[in-house]
Coordinates of C-alpha atoms in Angstrom, one line a residue:
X1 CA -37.6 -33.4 -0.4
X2 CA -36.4 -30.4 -2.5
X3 CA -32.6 -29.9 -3.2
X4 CA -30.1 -26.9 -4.0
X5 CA -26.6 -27.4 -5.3
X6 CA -24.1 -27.9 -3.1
X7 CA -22.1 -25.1 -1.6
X8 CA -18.8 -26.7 -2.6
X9 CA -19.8 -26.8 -6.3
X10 CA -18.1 -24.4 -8.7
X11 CA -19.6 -23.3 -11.8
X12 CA -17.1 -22.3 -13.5
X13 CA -17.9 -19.6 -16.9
X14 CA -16.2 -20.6 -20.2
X15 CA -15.9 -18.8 -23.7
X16 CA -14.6 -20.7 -26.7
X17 CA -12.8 -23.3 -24.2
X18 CA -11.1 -20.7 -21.4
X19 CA -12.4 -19.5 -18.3
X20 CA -14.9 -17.1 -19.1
X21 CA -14.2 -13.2 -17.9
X22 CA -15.3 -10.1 -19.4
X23 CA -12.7 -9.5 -22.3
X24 CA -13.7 -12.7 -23.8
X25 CA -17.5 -11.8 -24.0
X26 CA -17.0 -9.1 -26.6
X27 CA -16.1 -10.8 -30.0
X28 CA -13.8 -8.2 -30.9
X29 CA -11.9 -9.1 -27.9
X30 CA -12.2 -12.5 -28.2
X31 CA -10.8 -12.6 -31.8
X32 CA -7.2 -10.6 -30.2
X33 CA -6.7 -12.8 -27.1
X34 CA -8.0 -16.3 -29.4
X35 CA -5.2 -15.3 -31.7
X36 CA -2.2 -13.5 -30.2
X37 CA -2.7 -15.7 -26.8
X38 CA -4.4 -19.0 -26.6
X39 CA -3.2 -20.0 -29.8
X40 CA 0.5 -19.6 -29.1
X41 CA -0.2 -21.3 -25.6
X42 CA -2.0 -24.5 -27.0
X43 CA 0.6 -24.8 -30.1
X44 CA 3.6 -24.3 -27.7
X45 CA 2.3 -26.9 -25.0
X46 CA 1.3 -29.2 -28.3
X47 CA 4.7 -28.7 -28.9
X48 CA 6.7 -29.8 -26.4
X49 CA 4.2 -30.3 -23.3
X50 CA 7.2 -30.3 -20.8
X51 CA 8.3 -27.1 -20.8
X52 CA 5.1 -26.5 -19.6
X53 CA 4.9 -28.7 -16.7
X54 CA 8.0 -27.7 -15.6
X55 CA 7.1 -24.0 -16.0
X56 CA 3.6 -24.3 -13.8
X57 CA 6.5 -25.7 -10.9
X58 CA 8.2 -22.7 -11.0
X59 CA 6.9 -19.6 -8.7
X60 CA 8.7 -17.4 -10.5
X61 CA 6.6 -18.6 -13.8
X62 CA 3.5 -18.5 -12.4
X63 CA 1.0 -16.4 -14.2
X64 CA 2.8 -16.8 -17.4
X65 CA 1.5 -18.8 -20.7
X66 CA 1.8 -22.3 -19.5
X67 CA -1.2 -24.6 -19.3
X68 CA -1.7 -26.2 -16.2
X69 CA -3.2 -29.3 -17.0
X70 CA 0.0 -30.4 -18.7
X71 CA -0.9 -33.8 -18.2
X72 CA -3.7 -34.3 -20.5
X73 CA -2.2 -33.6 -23.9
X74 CA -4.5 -36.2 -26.0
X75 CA -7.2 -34.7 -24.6
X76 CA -6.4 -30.8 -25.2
X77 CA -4.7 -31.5 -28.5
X78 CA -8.3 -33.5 -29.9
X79 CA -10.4 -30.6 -28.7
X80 CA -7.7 -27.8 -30.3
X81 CA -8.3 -30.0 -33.4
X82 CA -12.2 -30.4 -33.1
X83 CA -12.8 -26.8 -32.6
X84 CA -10.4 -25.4 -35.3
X85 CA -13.3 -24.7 -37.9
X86 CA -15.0 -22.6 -35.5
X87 CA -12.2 -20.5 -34.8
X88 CA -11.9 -19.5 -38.3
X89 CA -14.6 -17.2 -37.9
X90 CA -12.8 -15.5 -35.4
X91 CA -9.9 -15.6 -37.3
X92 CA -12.0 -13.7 -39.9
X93 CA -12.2 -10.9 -37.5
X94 CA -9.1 -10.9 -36.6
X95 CA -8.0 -10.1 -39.8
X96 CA -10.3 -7.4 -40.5
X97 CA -9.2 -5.8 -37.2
X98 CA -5.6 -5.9 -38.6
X99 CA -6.1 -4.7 -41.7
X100 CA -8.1 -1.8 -40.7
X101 CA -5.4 -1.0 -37.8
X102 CA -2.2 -1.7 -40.0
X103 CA -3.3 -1.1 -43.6
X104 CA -6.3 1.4 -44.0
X105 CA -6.0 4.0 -41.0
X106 CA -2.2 4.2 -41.0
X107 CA -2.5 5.5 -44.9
X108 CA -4.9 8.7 -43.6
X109 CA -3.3 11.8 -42.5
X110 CA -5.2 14.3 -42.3
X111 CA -7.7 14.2 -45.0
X112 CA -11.5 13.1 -45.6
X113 CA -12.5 9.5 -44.1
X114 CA -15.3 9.2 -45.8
X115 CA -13.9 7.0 -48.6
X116 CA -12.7 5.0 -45.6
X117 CA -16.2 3.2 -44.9
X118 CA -16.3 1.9 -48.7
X119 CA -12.8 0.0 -47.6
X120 CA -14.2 -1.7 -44.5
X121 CA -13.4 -5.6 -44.5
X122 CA -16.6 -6.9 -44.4
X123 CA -16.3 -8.3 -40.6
X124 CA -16.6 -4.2 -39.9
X125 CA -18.7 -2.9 -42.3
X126 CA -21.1 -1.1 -41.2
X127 CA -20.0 -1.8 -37.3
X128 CA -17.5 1.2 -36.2
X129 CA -16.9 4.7 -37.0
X130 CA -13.5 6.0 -38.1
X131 CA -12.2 9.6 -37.1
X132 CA -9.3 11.6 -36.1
X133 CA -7.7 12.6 -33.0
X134 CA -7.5 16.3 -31.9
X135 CA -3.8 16.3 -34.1
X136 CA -6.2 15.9 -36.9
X137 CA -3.7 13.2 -38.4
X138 CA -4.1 10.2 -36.6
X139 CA -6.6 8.1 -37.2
X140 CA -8.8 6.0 -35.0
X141 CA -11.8 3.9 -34.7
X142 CA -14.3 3.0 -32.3
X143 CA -16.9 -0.8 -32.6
X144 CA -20.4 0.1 -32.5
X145 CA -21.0 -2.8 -30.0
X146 CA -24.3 -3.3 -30.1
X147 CA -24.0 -4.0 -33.7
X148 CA -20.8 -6.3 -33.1
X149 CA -23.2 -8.7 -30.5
X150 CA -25.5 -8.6 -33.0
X151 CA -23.0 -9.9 -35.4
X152 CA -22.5 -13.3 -36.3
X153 CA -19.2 -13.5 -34.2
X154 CA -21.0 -13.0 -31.0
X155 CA -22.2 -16.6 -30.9
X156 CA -23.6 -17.7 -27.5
X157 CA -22.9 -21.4 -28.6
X158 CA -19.0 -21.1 -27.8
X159 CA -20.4 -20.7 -23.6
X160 CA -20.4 -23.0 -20.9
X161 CA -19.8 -23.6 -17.5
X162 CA -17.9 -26.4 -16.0
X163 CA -19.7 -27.8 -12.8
X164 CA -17.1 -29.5 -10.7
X165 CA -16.7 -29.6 -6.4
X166 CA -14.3 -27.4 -4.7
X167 CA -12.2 -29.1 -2.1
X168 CA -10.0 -26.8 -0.6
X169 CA -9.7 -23.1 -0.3
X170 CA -6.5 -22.4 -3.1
X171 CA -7.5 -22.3 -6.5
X172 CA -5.5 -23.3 -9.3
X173 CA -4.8 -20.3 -11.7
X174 CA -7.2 -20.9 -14.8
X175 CA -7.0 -18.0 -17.8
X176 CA -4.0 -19.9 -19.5
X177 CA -5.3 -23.7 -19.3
X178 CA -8.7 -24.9 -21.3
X179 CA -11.6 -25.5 -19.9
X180 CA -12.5 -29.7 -20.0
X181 CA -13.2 -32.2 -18.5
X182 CA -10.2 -33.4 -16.8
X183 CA -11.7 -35.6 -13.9
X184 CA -14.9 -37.8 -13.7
X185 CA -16.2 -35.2 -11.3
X186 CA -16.3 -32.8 -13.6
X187 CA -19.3 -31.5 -16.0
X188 CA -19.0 -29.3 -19.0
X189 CA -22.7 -27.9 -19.7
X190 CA -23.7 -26.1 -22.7
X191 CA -25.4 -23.2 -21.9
X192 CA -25.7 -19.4 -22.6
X193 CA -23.9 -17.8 -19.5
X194 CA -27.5 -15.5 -19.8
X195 CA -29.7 -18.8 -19.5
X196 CA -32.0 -18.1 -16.6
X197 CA -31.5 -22.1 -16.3
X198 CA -28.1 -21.0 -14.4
X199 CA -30.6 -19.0 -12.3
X200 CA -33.0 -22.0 -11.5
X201 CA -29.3 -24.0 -10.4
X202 CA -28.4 -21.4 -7.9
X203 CA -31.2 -20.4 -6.5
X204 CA -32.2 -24.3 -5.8
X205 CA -34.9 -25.4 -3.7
X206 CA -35.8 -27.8 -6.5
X207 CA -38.0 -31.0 -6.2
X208 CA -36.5 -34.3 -7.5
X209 CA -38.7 -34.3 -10.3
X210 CA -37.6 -30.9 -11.3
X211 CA -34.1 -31.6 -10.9
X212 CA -34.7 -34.3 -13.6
X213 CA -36.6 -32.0 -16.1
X214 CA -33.6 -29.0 -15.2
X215 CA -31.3 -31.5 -16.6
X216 CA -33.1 -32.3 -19.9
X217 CA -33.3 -28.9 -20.5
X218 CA -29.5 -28.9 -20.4
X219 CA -29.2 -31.0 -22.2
X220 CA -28.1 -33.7 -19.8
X221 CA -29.0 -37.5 -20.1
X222 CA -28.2 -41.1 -18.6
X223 CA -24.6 -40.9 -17.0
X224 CA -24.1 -36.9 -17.3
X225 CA -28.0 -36.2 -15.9
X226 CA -26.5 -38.3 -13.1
X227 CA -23.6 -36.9 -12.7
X228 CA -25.4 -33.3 -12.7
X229 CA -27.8 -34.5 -9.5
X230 CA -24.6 -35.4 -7.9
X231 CA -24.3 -32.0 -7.5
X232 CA -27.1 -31.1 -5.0
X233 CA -28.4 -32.1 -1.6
X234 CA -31.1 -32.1 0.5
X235 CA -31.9 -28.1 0.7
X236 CA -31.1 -26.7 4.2
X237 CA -34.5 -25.4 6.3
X238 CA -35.0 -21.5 5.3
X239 CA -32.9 -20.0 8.5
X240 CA -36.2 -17.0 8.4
X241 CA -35.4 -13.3 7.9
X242 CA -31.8 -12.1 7.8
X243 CA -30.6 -9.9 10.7
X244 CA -30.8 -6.3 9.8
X245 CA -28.6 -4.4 11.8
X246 CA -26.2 -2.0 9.7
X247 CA -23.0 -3.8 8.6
X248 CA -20.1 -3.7 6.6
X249 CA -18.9 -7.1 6.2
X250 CA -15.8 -7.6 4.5
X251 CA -15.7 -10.9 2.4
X252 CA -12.3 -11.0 0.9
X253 CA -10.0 -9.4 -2.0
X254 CA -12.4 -6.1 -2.9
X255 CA -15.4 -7.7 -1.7
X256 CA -17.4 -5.9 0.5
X257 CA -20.8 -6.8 1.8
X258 CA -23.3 -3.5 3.2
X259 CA -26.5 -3.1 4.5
X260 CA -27.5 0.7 5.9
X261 CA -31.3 0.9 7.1
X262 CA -32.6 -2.4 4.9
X263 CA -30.5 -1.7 1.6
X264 CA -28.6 -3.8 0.8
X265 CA -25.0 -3.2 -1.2
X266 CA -22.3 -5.5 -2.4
X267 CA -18.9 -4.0 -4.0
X268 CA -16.6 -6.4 -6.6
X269 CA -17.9 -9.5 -5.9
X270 CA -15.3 -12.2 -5.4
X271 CA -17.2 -15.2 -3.0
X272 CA -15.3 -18.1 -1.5
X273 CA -16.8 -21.8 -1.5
X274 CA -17.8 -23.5 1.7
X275 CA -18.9 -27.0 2.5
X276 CA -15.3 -29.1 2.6
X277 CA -13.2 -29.4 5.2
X278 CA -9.9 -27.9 6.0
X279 CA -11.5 -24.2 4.5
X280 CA -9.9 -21.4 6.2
X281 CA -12.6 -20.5 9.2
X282 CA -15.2 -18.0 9.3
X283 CA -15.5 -16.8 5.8
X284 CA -17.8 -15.1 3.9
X285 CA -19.0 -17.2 1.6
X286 CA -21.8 -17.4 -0.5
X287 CA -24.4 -19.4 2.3
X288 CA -23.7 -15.9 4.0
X289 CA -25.4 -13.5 1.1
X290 CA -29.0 -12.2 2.5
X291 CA -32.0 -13.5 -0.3
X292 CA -32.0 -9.8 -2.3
X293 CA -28.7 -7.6 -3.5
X294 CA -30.1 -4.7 -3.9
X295 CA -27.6 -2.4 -5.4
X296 CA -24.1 -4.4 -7.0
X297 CA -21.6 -2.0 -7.4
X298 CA -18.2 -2.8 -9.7
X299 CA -15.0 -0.5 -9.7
X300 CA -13.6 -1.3 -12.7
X301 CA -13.1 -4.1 -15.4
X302 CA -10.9 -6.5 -14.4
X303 CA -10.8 -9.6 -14.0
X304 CA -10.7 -10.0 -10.1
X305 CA -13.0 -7.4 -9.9
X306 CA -15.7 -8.2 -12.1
X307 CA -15.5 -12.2 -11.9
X308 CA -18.2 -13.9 -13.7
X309 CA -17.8 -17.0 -12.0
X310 CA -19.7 -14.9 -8.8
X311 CA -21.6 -12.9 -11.1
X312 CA -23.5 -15.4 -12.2
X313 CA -23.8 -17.4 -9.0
X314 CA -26.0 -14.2 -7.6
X315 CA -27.7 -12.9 -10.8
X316 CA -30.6 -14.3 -9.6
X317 CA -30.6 -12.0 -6.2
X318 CA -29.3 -8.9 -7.4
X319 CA -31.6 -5.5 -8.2
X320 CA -29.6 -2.9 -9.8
X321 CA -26.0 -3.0 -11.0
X322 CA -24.3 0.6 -11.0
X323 CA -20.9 0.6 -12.9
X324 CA -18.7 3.3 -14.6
X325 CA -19.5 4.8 -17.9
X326 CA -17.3 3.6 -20.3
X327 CA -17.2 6.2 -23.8
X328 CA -14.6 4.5 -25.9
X329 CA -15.8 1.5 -27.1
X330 CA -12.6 -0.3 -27.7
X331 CA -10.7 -3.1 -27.8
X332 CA -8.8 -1.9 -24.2
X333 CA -12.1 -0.6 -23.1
X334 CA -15.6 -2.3 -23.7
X335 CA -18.8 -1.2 -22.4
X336 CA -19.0 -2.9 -19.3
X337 CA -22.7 -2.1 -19.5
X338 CA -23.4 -4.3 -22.1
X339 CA -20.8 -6.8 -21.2
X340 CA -23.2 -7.1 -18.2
X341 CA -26.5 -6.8 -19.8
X342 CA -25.4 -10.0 -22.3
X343 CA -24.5 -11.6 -19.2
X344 CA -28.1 -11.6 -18.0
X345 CA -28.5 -8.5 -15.7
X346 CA -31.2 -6.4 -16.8
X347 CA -30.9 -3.0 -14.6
X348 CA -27.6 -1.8 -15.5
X349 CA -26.8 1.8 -14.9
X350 CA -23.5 3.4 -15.9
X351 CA -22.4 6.1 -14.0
X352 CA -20.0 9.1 -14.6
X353 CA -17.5 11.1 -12.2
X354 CA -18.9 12.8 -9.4
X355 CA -22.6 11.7 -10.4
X356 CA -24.7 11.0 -7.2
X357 CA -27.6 8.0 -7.0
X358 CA -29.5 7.8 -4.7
X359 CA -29.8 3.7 -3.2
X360 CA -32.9 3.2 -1.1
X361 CA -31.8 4.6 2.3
X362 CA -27.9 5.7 1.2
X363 CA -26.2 7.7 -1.6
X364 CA -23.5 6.7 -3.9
X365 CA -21.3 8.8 -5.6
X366 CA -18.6 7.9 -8.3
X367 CA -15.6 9.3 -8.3
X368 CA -12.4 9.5 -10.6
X369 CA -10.4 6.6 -10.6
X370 CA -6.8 7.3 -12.1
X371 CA -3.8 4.8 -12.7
X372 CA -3.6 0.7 -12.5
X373 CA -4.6 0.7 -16.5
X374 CA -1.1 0.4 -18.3
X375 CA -1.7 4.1 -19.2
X376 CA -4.2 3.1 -21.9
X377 CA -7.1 5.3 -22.7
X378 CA -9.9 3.6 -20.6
X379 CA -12.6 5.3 -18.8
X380 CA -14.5 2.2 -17.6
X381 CA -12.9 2.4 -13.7
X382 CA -14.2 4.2 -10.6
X383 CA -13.9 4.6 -7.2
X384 CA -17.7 4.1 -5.4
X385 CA -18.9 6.3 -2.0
X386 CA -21.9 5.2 -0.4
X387 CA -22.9 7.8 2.0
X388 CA -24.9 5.8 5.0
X389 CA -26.6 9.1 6.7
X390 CA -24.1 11.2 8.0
X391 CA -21.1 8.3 7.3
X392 CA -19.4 7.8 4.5
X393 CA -16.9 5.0 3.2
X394 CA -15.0 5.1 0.0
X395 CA -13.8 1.8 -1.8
X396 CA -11.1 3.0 -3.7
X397 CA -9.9 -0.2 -5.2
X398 CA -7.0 -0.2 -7.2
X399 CA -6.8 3.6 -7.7
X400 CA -3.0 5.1 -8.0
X401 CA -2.6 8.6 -6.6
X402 CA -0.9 9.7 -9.0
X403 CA -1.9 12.6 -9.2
X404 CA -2.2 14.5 -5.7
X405 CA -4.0 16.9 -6.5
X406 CA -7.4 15.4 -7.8
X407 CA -8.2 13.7 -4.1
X408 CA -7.8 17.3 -2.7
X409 CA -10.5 19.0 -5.2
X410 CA -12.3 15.7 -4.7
X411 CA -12.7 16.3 -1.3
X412 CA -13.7 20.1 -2.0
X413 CA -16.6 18.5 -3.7
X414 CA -17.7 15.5 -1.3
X415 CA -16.8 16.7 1.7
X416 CA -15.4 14.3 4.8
X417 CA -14.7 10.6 4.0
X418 CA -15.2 8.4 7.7
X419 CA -13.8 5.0 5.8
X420 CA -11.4 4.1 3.0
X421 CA -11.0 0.9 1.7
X422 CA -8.0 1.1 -0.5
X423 CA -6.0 -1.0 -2.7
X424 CA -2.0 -1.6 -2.7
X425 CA -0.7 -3.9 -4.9
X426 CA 1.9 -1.3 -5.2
X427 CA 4.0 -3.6 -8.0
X428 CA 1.6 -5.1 -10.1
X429 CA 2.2 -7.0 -13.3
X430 CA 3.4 -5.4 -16.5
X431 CA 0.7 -4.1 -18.8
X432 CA 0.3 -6.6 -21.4
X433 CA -0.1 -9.3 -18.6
X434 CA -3.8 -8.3 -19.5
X435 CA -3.5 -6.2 -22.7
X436 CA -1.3 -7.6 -24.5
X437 CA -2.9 -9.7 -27.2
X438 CA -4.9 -5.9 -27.9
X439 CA -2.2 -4.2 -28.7
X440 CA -1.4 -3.1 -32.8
X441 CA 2.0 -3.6 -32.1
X442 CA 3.9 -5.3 -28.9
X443 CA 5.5 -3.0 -26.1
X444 CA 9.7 -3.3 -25.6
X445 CA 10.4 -4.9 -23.0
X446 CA 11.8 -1.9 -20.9
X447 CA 8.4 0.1 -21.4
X448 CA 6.0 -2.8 -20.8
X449 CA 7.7 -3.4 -17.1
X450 CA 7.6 0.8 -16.8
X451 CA 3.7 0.5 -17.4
X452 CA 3.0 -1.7 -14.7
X453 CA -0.7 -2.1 -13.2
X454 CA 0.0 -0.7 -10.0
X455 CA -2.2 0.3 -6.8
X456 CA -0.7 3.3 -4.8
X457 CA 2.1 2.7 -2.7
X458 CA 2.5 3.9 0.8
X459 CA 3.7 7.7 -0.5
X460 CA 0.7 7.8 -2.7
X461 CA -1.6 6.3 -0.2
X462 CA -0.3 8.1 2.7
X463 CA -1.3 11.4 0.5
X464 CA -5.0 10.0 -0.1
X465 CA -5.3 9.7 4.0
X466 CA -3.7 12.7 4.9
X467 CA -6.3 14.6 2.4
X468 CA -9.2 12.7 3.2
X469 CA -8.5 12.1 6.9
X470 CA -10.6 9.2 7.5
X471 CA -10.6 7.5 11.2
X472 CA -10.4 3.9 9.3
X473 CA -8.2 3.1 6.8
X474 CA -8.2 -0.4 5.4
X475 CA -6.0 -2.2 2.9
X476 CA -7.9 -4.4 0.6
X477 CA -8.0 -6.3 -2.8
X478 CA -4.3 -7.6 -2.2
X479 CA -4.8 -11.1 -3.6
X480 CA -4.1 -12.7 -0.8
X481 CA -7.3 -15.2 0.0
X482 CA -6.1 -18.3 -1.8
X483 CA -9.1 -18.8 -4.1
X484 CA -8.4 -15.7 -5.7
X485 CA -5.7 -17.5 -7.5
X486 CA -7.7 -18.7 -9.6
X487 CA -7.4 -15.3 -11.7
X488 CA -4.6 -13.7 -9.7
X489 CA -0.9 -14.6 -9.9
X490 CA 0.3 -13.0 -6.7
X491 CA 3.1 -14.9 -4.2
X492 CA 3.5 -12.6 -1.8
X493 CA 6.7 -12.8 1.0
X494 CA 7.3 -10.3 3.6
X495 CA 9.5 -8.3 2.0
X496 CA 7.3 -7.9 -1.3
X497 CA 6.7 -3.9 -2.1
X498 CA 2.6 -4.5 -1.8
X499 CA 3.4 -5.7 2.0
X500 CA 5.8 -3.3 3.1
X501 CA 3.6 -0.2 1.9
X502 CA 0.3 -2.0 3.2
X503 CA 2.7 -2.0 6.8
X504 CA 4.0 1.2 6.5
X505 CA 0.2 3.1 5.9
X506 CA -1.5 0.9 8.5
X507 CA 1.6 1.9 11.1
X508 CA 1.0 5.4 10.1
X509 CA -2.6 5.6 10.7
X510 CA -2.4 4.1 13.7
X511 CA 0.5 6.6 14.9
X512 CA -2.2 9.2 13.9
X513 CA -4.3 7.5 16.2
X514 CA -6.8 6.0 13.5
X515 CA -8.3 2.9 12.9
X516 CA -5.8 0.9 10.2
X517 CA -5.6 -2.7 9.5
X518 CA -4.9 -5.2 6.2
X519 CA -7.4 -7.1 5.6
X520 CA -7.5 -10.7 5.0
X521 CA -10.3 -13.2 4.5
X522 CA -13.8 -11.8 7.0
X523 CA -14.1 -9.2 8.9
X524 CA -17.2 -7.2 10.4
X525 CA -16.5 -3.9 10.4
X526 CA -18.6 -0.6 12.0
X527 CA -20.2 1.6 9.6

């Protein structure tokens, strides 16, 4: 008998006690959002834990700083108190951050840096470079990041993933509660989210005895080991070779599944559980991944798009990972190379505007993404078009049109687009939703809701159509599957902006006589 986890088991990432996504992984990060976020969230629920249960009722609170598992205050209250000597370290980078940002930079105006590097707190010494703007009197900074993982603030002993069963399709939104074990079905595990022991879990097929030696090597004994088997089952009968006719198979949010001629593509992975009843029917779910990825494309670096909770559940199938090049280095905009690299993948290639790869049998090309970033300087983003032979689709994601005029001399470049995948969360939330805890100094009120993180809206999309002029037009990456809650704090009603737009560009494709249609959940699509 061999066994594979279940297919309603979650493993969920964490970083120093939160749901793990890619701005925690960078310690630089970590230190901003530790400090300006999940400590005021903790010490206000510590406070007065009601305001938070009563918050988490409201829908017009959701999303906001409130921890969802209200009702276990000894419990968060002991761990806050247990970990507090290990967040002094990133406390200690904190404050070197601040002080280089607020103290030594701000006194430069124009003059020599050198003397600059002799003032580094000692958290940065040695691990960015200073230098000017093109004014020549503001002052910047970039992290040398390899140096900063390197550093004894990256510390791969603050990860772990929670195992615990998924019963029903919604998913409980997790970046503002921590990460225990609030149920006796629940396992925290400490391990590296890089441990190729998370690979041995998903890819399964595991003899009982090997079971038992995977869970001394986690660590796992008497009550928890048992626990831990709970987890799997008997290991279905390999179902022989996948089918390999050319598909694109949409899978939810921005997820899209491709094969074109034997290769094999998947775009912002975001998978659904299966294996409980009362899930939503036909799904794409994880069962449904062929054995080999061979190219994993991500748009950009956010948190529904680059979800580590997926990531990690199909490191162990995927070749190559193509992602935009990012060239700032900072605390708005890490690498997402190395980001993914520390997450275990081992071919990562970053790719830059209009650069063509060729992918086994298709071609992808990456093209400029603008907008949906709080008008912060960050390059990581891009919009991916894999050319299958003589078709070619274009996952857009969130891009914003604002500017008309790039998808025009875009097109002079590329040539015809066939399919558009495009996203239209045409009022998203304000900037500091996401960057907020980064920021030197918080936005007013009036200019953090003008910097919203927006998709296009029907205007802006209509324009991308009408100068592409696809035959298939197809809103994704809306929010709407309910397990993207989990990260997403969407509650959509017919009269929200995102579905009136979505409406209005599928009605005017279709009076165009194209192909148009929101998507939602699965759906097999032509290439």
């Amino acid at each position: 008998m061999r066994y594979s986890l279940r297919q309603n088991v979650a493993a969920e990432p964490v970083i120093a006690g939160w749901y793990g996504w890619s701005y925690l992984l960078p310690p630089q990060i970590l230190a901003r959002f530790a400090r300006n976020r999940f400590t005021r969230i903790v010490e206000s629920y510590l406070d007065n834990p009601q305001v938070h249960a009563t918050a988490v009722r409201q829908r017009r609170m959701h999303g906001g700083p409130w921890i969802h598992a209200h009702e276990h205050h000894d419990a968060i209250r002991d761990w806050y108190r247990e970990t507090a000597p290990r967040r002094e370290r990133l406390d200690e980078l904190f404050e070197a951050i601040r002080q280089l940002e607020e103290e030594i930079l701000p006194r430069r105006r124009g003059e020599c840096l050198d003397d600059v590097y002799q003032e580094l707190p000692r958290p940065l010494a040695g691990r960015v470079e200073v230098f000017y703007g093109r004014d020549n009197r503001t002052a910047d900074y970039r992290f040398i990041e390899p140096l900063m993982y390197a550093s004894e603030y990256y510390d791969e002993s603050w990860q772990q993933v929670r195992l615990r069963p998924i019963t029903e399709d919604a998913r409980e939104f997790a970046l503002t509660t921590p990460m225990l074990e609030y149920a006796p079905d629940q396992l925290l595990v400490d391990v590296p989210l890089n441990s190729p022991l998370l690979d041995t879990i998903f890819r399964g097929n595991l003899t009982a005895d090997e079971l038992d030696e995977l869970a001394a090597r986690l660590g796992l004994h008497g009550e928890r080991a048992g626990r831990f088997r709970a987890y799997f089952e008997p290991a279905p009968e390999p179902a022989g070779p996948p089918a390999g006719d050319d598909v694109l198979e949409y899978a939810g949010h921005a997820c899209v599944f491709a094969r074109y001629e034997g290769t094999t593509f998947l775009v912002d992975p975001a998978l659904s559980y299966a294996g409980y009843p009362g899930g939503a029917p036909g799904r794409f779910t994880f069962a449904d991944l062929p054995d080999r990825i061979d190219h994993l494309l991500i748009t950009h670096n956010h948190q529904d798009h680059m979800l580590f909770e997926t990531l990690l559940r199909i490191r162990h199938r995927v070749g190559r990972v193509l992602v935009p090049r990012s060239s700032n280095a900072s605390l708005v905009d890490p690498g997402l190379g190395g980001i993914l690299r520390r997450l275990g993948f081992r071919d990562v290639v970053e790719v830059d505007d209009l650069e063509t790869l060729p992918c086994g049998s298709a071609e992808v090309v990456a093209l400029p993404f603008l907008g949906e970033h709080g008008d912060l300087r960050i390059r990581s983003k891009t919009g991916w078009l894999l050319r299958f032979g003589e078709r070619s689709v274009l996952f857009a994601a969130d891009s914003t049109n604002i500017a008309p005029t790039m998808y025009a001399k875009v097109a002079e470049v590329i040539g015809p687009v066939d399919t558009v995948f495009i996203g239209m969360e045409s009022t998203g939330a304000a900037a500091s939703w996401i960057y907020g805890p980064l920021y030197g100094e918080p936005l007013d009120r009036r200019t953090d809701q003008s910097r919203r993180l927006n998709g296009s809206n029907f205007p802006q999309a209509r324009e991308i159509v009408e100068t592409l002029e696809p035959g298939s037009v197809y809103v994704y990456a809306m929010g709407l599957e309910p397990w993207m809650g989990i990260v997403m704090a969407i509650d959509y009603d017919e009269s929200h902006p995102a579905i009136v737009d979505s409406d209005l560009l599928v009605q005017h494709v279709r009076d165009k006589g194209g192909t148009a249609e929101r998507l939602h959940l699965r759906r097999t699509l032509p290439i």
